């Protein structure tokens, strides 16, 4: 059975969720009434000039592993600022010991590295920068079927690590020790 909360009750519940908030941290509570939740979140983030959004991965009444909730999916797709998702099925926050940043070596990769470095620095965590070399799949009748990128370019992993190092060097944000990892994979099916 779902319960309907009125704005004052909801604010009181939110305040109750943060009993140990440090005194120097200002927490602002806002309750918006609307039928389209994702647009309300995005509008509020824009009007308040939020720098980052933190959302649960699933809605409270769904325990289906691996599926993002509808609101989270829409916010991730439409947000103009970084979005961090938090697994809402777990038992509580776990210590952050490592930060993994998959990098595609595109023009936006430096921004990803910058944010990953900020997280790693904040949590004093290990930073792993990962690039996945995708092996193309070709039908058997193509002349290059059965060929491999590793056969055609044996130094590809070394070149990918050099690219990761260059992106890490060019990125802004705090300097942290990073590991540079390259794996080979097949593009996931949509």
Coordinates of N, CA and C in Angstrom, one line a residue:
X1 N 0.8 -1.2 0.0 CA 0.0 0.0 0.0 C 0.9 1.2 0.0
X2 N 0.6 2.1 -0.9 CA 1.4 3.4 -1.0 C 0.7 4.5 -0.2
X3 N 1.5 5.3 0.4 CA 1.0 6.4 1.2 C 1.2 7.7 0.5
X4 N 0.3 8.6 0.6 CA 0.4 9.9 0.0 C 0.9 10.9 1.1
X5 N 1.9 11.6 0.8 CA 2.5 12.5 1.8 C 2.1 14.0 1.3
X6 N 1.8 14.8 2.2 CA 1.6 16.2 1.9 C 2.9 16.9 2.1
X7 N 3.1 18.1 1.5 CA 4.4 18.8 1.5 C 5.0 18.9 2.9
X8 N 4.2 19.3 3.9 CA 4.8 19.5 5.2 C 5.3 18.2 5.8
X9 N 4.5 17.1 5.6 CA 4.9 15.8 6.1 C 6.2 15.3 5.4
X10 N 6.2 15.6 4.1 CA 7.3 15.2 3.3 C 8.6 15.9 3.7
X11 N 8.5 17.2 4.0 CA 9.6 17.9 4.5 C 10.1 17.4 5.8
X12 N 9.2 17.0 6.7 CA 9.6 16.5 8.0 C 10.3 15.1 7.8
X13 N 9.8 14.3 6.9 CA 10.5 13.0 6.6 C 11.9 13.3 6.1
X14 N 12.0 14.2 5.2 CA 13.4 14.5 4.6 C 14.3 15.0 5.8
X15 N 13.8 15.9 6.6 CA 14.6 16.4 7.7 C 15.0 15.2 8.6
X16 N 14.1 14.2 8.9 CA 14.4 13.1 9.7 C 15.4 12.1 9.1
X17 N 15.6 12.2 7.7 CA 16.6 11.3 7.1 C 18.0 11.9 7.2
X18 N 18.2 13.1 7.7 CA 19.5 13.7 7.8 C 19.8 14.1 9.2
X19 N 19.6 13.3 10.2 CA 19.9 13.7 11.6 C 21.4 14.0 11.9
X20 N 22.3 13.4 11.1 CA 23.7 13.6 11.4 C 24.4 14.5 10.4
X21 N 23.6 15.4 9.8 CA 24.2 16.3 8.8 C 25.1 17.3 9.6
X22 N 26.3 17.5 9.0 CA 27.3 18.4 9.7 C 26.7 19.8 9.8
X23 N 27.0 20.5 10.8 CA 26.4 21.9 11.0 C 26.8 22.8 9.9
X24 N 28.0 22.7 9.3 CA 28.4 23.6 8.3 C 27.9 23.3 6.9
X25 N 27.1 22.3 6.8 CA 26.4 22.0 5.5 C 25.0 22.5 5.6
X26 N 24.7 23.3 4.6 CA 23.3 23.8 4.5 C 22.5 22.9 3.6
X27 N 21.4 22.4 4.2 CA 20.6 21.5 3.4 C 19.3 22.2 3.2
X28 N 18.9 22.3 1.9 CA 17.7 23.0 1.5 C 16.7 21.9 1.1
X29 N 15.5 21.9 1.6 CA 14.5 21.0 1.3 C 13.5 21.7 0.4
X30 N 13.1 21.0 -0.7 CA 12.1 21.5 -1.6 C 11.2 20.4 -2.0
X31 N 9.9 20.7 -2.0 CA 8.9 19.7 -2.4 C 8.2 20.4 -3.6
X32 N 8.2 19.7 -4.7 CA 7.5 20.1 -5.9 C 6.3 19.3 -6.2
X33 N 5.2 19.9 -6.5 CA 4.0 19.1 -6.8 C 3.8 19.1 -8.3
X34 N 3.9 17.9 -8.9 CA 3.7 17.8 -10.4 C 3.5 16.4 -10.8
X35 N 3.1 16.2 -12.0 CA 2.8 14.8 -12.4 C 4.0 14.2 -13.2
X36 N 4.9 15.1 -13.7 CA 6.0 14.6 -14.5 C 7.3 14.9 -13.6
X37 N 7.8 13.8 -13.0 CA 8.8 14.0 -12.0 C 10.1 14.4 -12.6
X38 N 10.6 13.8 -13.7 CA 11.9 14.1 -14.2 C 12.0 15.5 -14.7
X39 N 11.0 16.1 -15.4 CA 11.0 17.5 -15.7 C 11.1 18.4 -14.5
X40 N 10.4 18.1 -13.4 CA 10.4 18.9 -12.2 C 11.8 18.9 -11.6
X41 N 12.5 17.7 -11.6 CA 13.9 17.6 -11.1 C 14.8 18.5 -11.9
X42 N 14.7 18.3 -13.3 CA 15.6 19.0 -14.2 C 15.3 20.5 -14.1
X43 N 14.1 21.0 -14.0 CA 13.8 22.4 -13.9 C 14.4 23.0 -12.6
X44 N 14.2 22.2 -11.5 CA 14.7 22.7 -10.2 C 16.2 22.8 -10.2
X45 N 16.9 21.8 -10.8 CA 18.3 21.8 -10.9 C 18.8 23.0 -11.7
X46 N 18.1 23.3 -12.7 CA 18.5 24.5 -13.6 C 18.3 25.8 -12.8
X47 N 17.1 25.9 -12.2 CA 16.8 27.2 -11.5 C 17.7 27.4 -10.3
X48 N 18.1 26.3 -9.6 CA 19.0 26.4 -8.5 C 20.5 26.4 -8.9
X49 N 20.8 26.2 -10.1 CA 22.1 26.1 -10.7 C 22.9 25.0 -10.0
X50 N 22.3 23.8 -9.9 CA 22.9 22.7 -9.2 C 24.1 22.3 -10.1
X51 N 25.2 21.8 -9.4 CA 26.4 21.4 -10.1 C 26.4 19.9 -10.4
X52 N 25.6 19.1 -9.6 CA 25.5 17.7 -9.8 C 24.2 17.2 -9.2
X53 N 23.7 16.1 -9.8 CA 22.5 15.5 -9.3 C 22.8 14.1 -8.8
X54 N 22.2 13.7 -7.7 CA 22.4 12.4 -7.1 C 21.0 11.7 -7.0
X55 N 20.8 10.6 -7.7 CA 19.5 10.0 -7.8 C 19.7 8.5 -7.5
X56 N 18.6 7.9 -7.0 CA 18.5 6.5 -6.8 C 18.4 5.8 -8.1
X57 N 18.8 4.5 -8.2 CA 18.8 3.8 -9.4 C 17.4 3.3 -9.7
X58 N 16.6 3.0 -8.7 CA 15.3 2.4 -8.9 C 14.3 3.1 -8.1
X59 N 13.0 3.0 -8.5 CA 11.9 3.6 -7.7 C 11.7 2.7 -6.4
X60 N 11.2 3.2 -5.4 CA 11.1 2.5 -4.1 C 10.3 1.2 -4.1
X61 N 9.4 1.0 -5.0 CA 8.6 -0.2 -5.0 C 9.1 -1.2 -6.1
X62 N 10.3 -1.0 -6.6 CA 10.9 -2.0 -7.5 C 12.2 -2.5 -7.1
X63 N 12.4 -3.8 -7.0 CA 13.7 -4.4 -6.7 C 14.3 -5.1 -7.8
X64 N 13.9 -4.8 -9.0 CA 14.4 -5.5 -10.2 C 15.8 -5.1 -10.4
X65 N 16.8 -6.0 -10.3 CA 18.2 -5.6 -10.4 C 18.5 -5.3 -11.9
X66 N 19.4 -4.3 -12.0 CA 19.9 -4.0 -13.3 C 19.1 -3.0 -14.1
X67 N 17.9 -2.7 -13.7 CA 17.0 -1.8 -14.4 C 17.0 -0.4 -13.8
X68 N 17.2 0.6 -14.5 CA 17.0 2.0 -14.0 C 15.6 2.3 -13.9
X69 N 15.2 3.1 -12.9 CA 13.9 3.6 -12.8 C 13.6 4.6 -13.9
X70 N 12.3 4.7 -14.2 CA 11.9 5.6 -15.3 C 12.4 7.0 -15.1
X71 N 12.2 7.6 -13.9 CA 12.7 8.9 -13.6 C 14.2 9.1 -13.8
X72 N 14.9 8.1 -13.2 CA 16.4 8.2 -13.3 C 16.8 8.1 -14.7
X73 N 16.3 7.3 -15.5 CA 16.6 7.1 -16.9 C 16.4 8.4 -17.7
X74 N 15.2 9.1 -17.4 CA 14.9 10.3 -18.1 C 15.8 11.4 -17.7
X75 N 16.1 11.5 -16.4 CA 17.0 12.6 -15.9 C 18.4 12.4 -16.5
X76 N 18.9 11.1 -16.5 CA 20.2 10.8 -17.0 C 20.3 11.3 -18.5
X77 N 19.3 11.0 -19.2 CA 19.2 11.3 -20.7 C 19.2 12.8 -20.9
X78 N 18.5 13.6 -20.1 CA 18.2 15.0 -20.4 C 19.0 16.0 -19.6
X79 N 19.7 15.5 -18.6 CA 20.5 16.4 -17.7 C 21.7 17.1 -18.4
X80 N 21.9 18.3 -18.1 CA 23.1 19.0 -18.7 C 24.2 19.1 -17.7
X81 N 24.0 18.4 -16.5 CA 25.1 18.4 -15.5 C 25.3 17.0 -15.1
X82 N 26.4 16.7 -14.4 CA 26.7 15.3 -14.1 C 25.6 14.7 -13.2
X83 N 25.3 13.4 -13.4 CA 24.4 12.7 -12.6 C 25.1 11.5 -12.0
X84 N 25.0 11.4 -10.7 CA 25.5 10.2 -10.0 C 24.3 9.3 -9.6
X85 N 24.3 8.1 -9.9 CA 23.3 7.2 -9.4 C 23.7 6.3 -8.3
X86 N 22.8 6.1 -7.3 CA 23.1 5.4 -6.1 C 22.2 4.2 -6.1
X87 N 22.8 3.0 -5.8 CA 22.0 1.8 -5.7 C 21.1 1.9 -4.5
X88 N 19.8 1.8 -4.7 CA 18.9 2.0 -3.6 C 18.4 0.7 -2.9
X89 N 18.9 -0.4 -3.4 CA 18.5 -1.7 -2.9 C 19.5 -2.1 -1.8
X90 N 20.7 -1.6 -1.8 CA 21.7 -2.0 -0.8 C 21.3 -1.6 0.6
X91 N 22.1 -2.0 1.6 CA 21.8 -1.8 3.0 C 22.3 -0.4 3.5
X92 N 23.1 0.3 2.8 CA 23.6 1.6 3.2 C 24.8 1.9 2.5
X93 N 25.4 3.1 2.7 CA 26.5 3.5 2.0 C 27.8 2.7 2.3
X94 N 28.5 2.3 1.3 CA 29.7 1.5 1.5 C 30.9 2.5 1.3
X95 N 32.0 2.2 1.9 CA 33.2 3.1 1.7 C 33.6 3.1 0.2
X96 N 34.0 4.2 -0.3 CA 34.4 4.3 -1.7 C 35.9 4.1 -1.7
X97 N 36.3 2.9 -2.2 CA 37.7 2.6 -2.3 C 38.4 2.7 -3.6
X98 N 37.5 2.7 -4.7 CA 38.0 2.9 -6.0 C 37.0 3.6 -6.9
X99 N 37.5 4.3 -7.8 CA 36.6 5.0 -8.8 C 37.1 4.5 -10.2
X100 N 36.1 4.0 -10.9 CA 36.4 3.5 -12.3 C 35.8 4.5 -13.3
X101 N 36.6 4.9 -14.2 CA 36.1 5.8 -15.3 C 36.4 5.2 -16.6
X102 N 35.4 4.6 -17.2 CA 35.6 4.1 -18.6 C 35.7 5.3 -19.6
X103 N 36.7 5.2 -20.4 CA 37.0 6.4 -21.3 C 37.0 5.9 -22.7
X104 N 36.3 6.7 -23.6 CA 36.2 6.3 -25.0 C 37.2 7.1 -25.8
X105 N 38.0 7.9 -25.2 CA 39.1 8.7 -25.9 C 38.5 9.8 -26.8
X106 N 37.2 10.1 -26.6 CA 36.6 11.2 -27.4 C 37.0 12.6 -26.9
X107 N 36.5 13.6 -27.5 CA 36.8 15.0 -27.0 C 36.2 15.2 -25.6
X108 N 35.2 14.5 -25.2 CA 34.6 14.8 -23.9 C 35.3 13.9 -22.8
X109 N 36.2 13.1 -23.1 CA 36.9 12.2 -22.1 C 37.6 13.0 -21.0
X110 N 38.2 14.1 -21.3 CA 38.8 14.9 -20.3 C 37.9 15.3 -19.2
X111 N 36.7 15.7 -19.6 CA 35.6 16.1 -18.5 C 35.3 14.9 -17.6
X112 N 35.2 13.7 -18.2 CA 35.0 12.5 -17.4 C 36.1 12.2 -16.4
X113 N 37.3 12.4 -17.0 CA 38.5 12.2 -16.1 C 38.5 13.2 -15.0
X114 N 38.2 14.5 -15.3 CA 38.2 15.5 -14.3 C 37.2 15.1 -13.2
X115 N 36.0 14.7 -13.5 CA 35.1 14.4 -12.4 C 35.5 13.1 -11.7
X116 N 36.1 12.2 -12.4 CA 36.5 10.9 -11.7 C 37.7 11.3 -10.7
X117 N 38.6 12.2 -11.1 CA 39.7 12.6 -10.3 C 39.1 13.3 -9.0
X118 N 38.1 14.1 -9.2 CA 37.5 14.8 -8.1 C 37.0 13.8 -7.1
X119 N 36.2 12.8 -7.6 CA 35.7 11.8 -6.7 C 36.8 11.0 -6.0
X120 N 37.8 10.6 -6.8 CA 38.9 9.8 -6.2 C 39.6 10.7 -5.1
X121 N 39.9 11.9 -5.4 CA 40.5 12.8 -4.4 C 39.7 13.0 -3.2
X122 N 38.4 13.2 -3.3 CA 37.5 13.4 -2.2 C 37.5 12.2 -1.3
X123 N 37.4 11.0 -1.9 CA 37.2 9.8 -1.1 C 38.6 9.2 -0.8
X124 N 39.7 9.8 -1.3 CA 41.0 9.2 -1.1 C 41.0 7.7 -1.7
X125 N 40.4 7.6 -2.8 CA 40.2 6.3 -3.5 C 41.2 6.2 -4.6
X126 N 41.3 4.9 -5.0 CA 42.1 4.6 -6.2 C 41.3 5.0 -7.5
X127 N 42.0 5.5 -8.5 CA 41.4 5.8 -9.7 C 41.8 4.9 -10.8
X128 N 40.9 4.3 -11.5 CA 41.2 3.4 -12.6 C 40.6 4.0 -13.9
X129 N 41.4 4.3 -14.9 CA 40.9 4.8 -16.2 C 40.9 3.6 -17.1
X130 N 39.8 3.3 -17.7 CA 39.6 2.1 -18.5 C 39.2 2.4 -19.9
X131 N 39.9 1.8 -20.9 CA 39.5 1.9 -22.3 C 39.2 0.5 -22.8
X132 N 38.0 0.3 -23.4 CA 37.7 -1.0 -24.0 C 37.8 -0.9 -25.5
X133 N 38.7 -1.7 -26.0 CA 38.9 -1.8 -27.5 C 37.8 -2.8 -28.0
X134 N 37.0 -2.3 -28.8 CA 35.9 -3.1 -29.3 C 36.3 -3.8 -30.6
X135 N 36.2 -5.1 -30.5 CA 36.5 -6.0 -31.7 C 35.2 -5.9 -32.6
X136 N 35.4 -5.5 -33.8 CA 34.2 -5.5 -34.7 C 33.8 -6.9 -35.1
X137 N 32.5 -7.0 -35.3 CA 32.0 -8.3 -35.7 C 31.6 -8.2 -37.2
X138 N 32.1 -9.2 -38.0 CA 31.8 -9.2 -39.4 C 31.1 -10.5 -39.8
X139 N 30.2 -10.5 -40.7 CA 29.7 -11.8 -41.2 C 30.8 -12.6 -41.8
X140 N 30.6 -13.9 -41.8 CA 31.7 -14.8 -42.2 C 32.1 -14.6 -43.7
X141 N 31.2 -14.1 -44.6 CA 31.6 -14.0 -46.0 C 32.4 -12.7 -46.3
X142 N 32.6 -11.8 -45.3 CA 33.4 -10.6 -45.5 C 34.8 -11.1 -45.6
X143 N 35.6 -10.4 -46.5 CA 37.0 -10.8 -46.7 C 37.8 -10.7 -45.4
X144 N 37.5 -9.8 -44.5 CA 38.3 -9.7 -43.3 C 37.7 -10.4 -42.1
X145 N 36.6 -11.2 -42.3 CA 36.0 -11.9 -41.2 C 37.1 -12.8 -40.5
X146 N 37.0 -12.9 -39.3 CA 38.0 -13.7 -38.5 C 39.3 -13.0 -38.2
X147 N 39.4 -11.8 -38.7 CA 40.6 -11.0 -38.4 C 40.4 -10.3 -37.1
X148 N 41.4 -9.9 -36.5 CA 41.4 -9.3 -35.2 C 42.1 -8.0 -35.2
X149 N 41.7 -7.0 -34.4 CA 42.4 -5.7 -34.3 C 43.8 -6.0 -33.8
X150 N 43.9 -7.0 -32.9 CA 45.2 -7.3 -32.3 C 46.2 -7.8 -33.3
X151 N 45.7 -8.5 -34.3 CA 46.5 -9.0 -35.4 C 47.0 -7.9 -36.3
X152 N 46.0 -7.0 -36.6 CA 46.3 -5.9 -37.5 C 47.1 -4.8 -36.9
X153 N 47.0 -4.6 -35.6 CA 47.7 -3.5 -34.9 C 48.1 -4.1 -33.5
X154 N 49.2 -4.8 -33.5 CA 49.6 -5.4 -32.2 C 50.0 -4.4 -31.1
X155 N 50.3 -3.2 -31.5 CA 50.6 -2.2 -30.4 C 49.4 -1.4 -30.0
X156 N 48.2 -1.8 -30.3 CA 47.0 -1.1 -30.1 C 46.8 -0.8 -28.6
X157 N 47.0 -1.8 -27.7 CA 46.9 -1.6 -26.3 C 47.8 -0.6 -25.8
X158 N 49.1 -0.6 -26.2 CA 50.1 0.4 -25.8 C 49.6 1.8 -26.3
X159 N 49.1 1.9 -27.5 CA 48.6 3.2 -28.0 C 47.4 3.7 -27.2
X160 N 46.6 2.8 -26.8 CA 45.4 3.1 -26.0 C 45.8 3.6 -24.6
X161 N 46.8 3.0 -24.0 CA 47.3 3.4 -22.7 C 48.0 4.8 -22.8
X162 N 48.7 5.0 -23.9 CA 49.3 6.3 -24.1 C 48.2 7.4 -24.3
X163 N 47.1 7.1 -24.9 CA 46.0 8.0 -25.1 C 45.4 8.3 -23.7
X164 N 45.2 7.2 -22.9 CA 44.6 7.4 -21.5 C 45.5 8.4 -20.7
X165 N 46.8 8.1 -20.8 CA 47.8 9.0 -20.1 C 47.7 10.4 -20.5
X166 N 47.6 10.6 -21.8 CA 47.5 12.0 -22.4 C 46.2 12.7 -21.9
X167 N 45.1 12.0 -21.9 CA 43.8 12.5 -21.5 C 43.9 12.9 -20.0
X168 N 44.5 12.0 -19.2 CA 44.6 12.2 -17.8 C 45.5 13.5 -17.5
X169 N 46.6 13.6 -18.3 CA 47.5 14.8 -18.1 C 46.8 16.1 -18.5
X170 N 45.9 16.0 -19.6 CA 45.3 17.2 -20.0 C 44.1 17.6 -19.2
X171 N 43.5 16.7 -18.4 CA 42.3 17.0 -17.6 C 42.7 17.9 -16.5
X172 N 41.7 18.8 -16.1 CA 41.9 19.6 -15.0 C 41.4 18.8 -13.7
X173 N 41.4 19.5 -12.6 CA 41.0 18.8 -11.3 C 42.2 18.4 -10.6
X174 N 42.0 17.9 -9.4 CA 43.1 17.5 -8.5 C 43.9 16.3 -9.1
X175 N 45.2 16.3 -8.9 CA 46.0 15.3 -9.4 C 45.9 14.1 -8.5
X176 N 45.7 12.9 -9.0 CA 45.6 11.7 -8.2 C 46.4 10.6 -8.9
X177 N 46.9 9.6 -8.2 CA 47.5 8.5 -8.9 C 46.4 7.7 -9.6
X178 N 46.7 7.3 -10.8 CA 45.8 6.6 -11.6 C 46.4 5.3 -12.2
X179 N 45.6 4.3 -12.4 CA 46.0 3.1 -13.2 C 45.3 3.2 -14.5
X180 N 46.1 2.8 -15.5 CA 45.6 2.9 -16.9 C 45.3 1.4 -17.4
X181 N 44.1 1.1 -17.7 CA 43.7 -0.2 -18.1 C 43.1 -0.3 -19.4
X182 N 43.4 -1.4 -20.2 CA 42.8 -1.6 -21.5 C 42.3 -3.0 -21.5
X183 N 41.1 -3.2 -22.0 CA 40.5 -4.5 -22.2 C 40.0 -4.6 -23.6
X184 N 39.7 -5.8 -24.0 CA 39.1 -6.0 -25.3 C 37.7 -6.6 -25.1
X185 N 36.8 -6.0 -25.9 CA 35.4 -6.5 -25.7 C 34.7 -6.4 -27.1
X186 N 33.5 -6.9 -27.0 CA 32.6 -6.9 -28.2 C 31.5 -5.9 -27.8
X187 N 31.1 -5.0 -28.7 CA 30.1 -4.0 -28.4 C 28.8 -4.7 -27.9
X188 N 28.2 -4.2 -26.8 CA 27.0 -4.8 -26.3 C 25.9 -4.6 -27.2
X189 N 25.0 -5.6 -27.2 CA 23.8 -5.6 -28.0 C 22.8 -4.6 -27.4
X190 N 22.2 -3.8 -28.2 CA 21.2 -2.8 -27.7 C 19.9 -3.4 -27.3

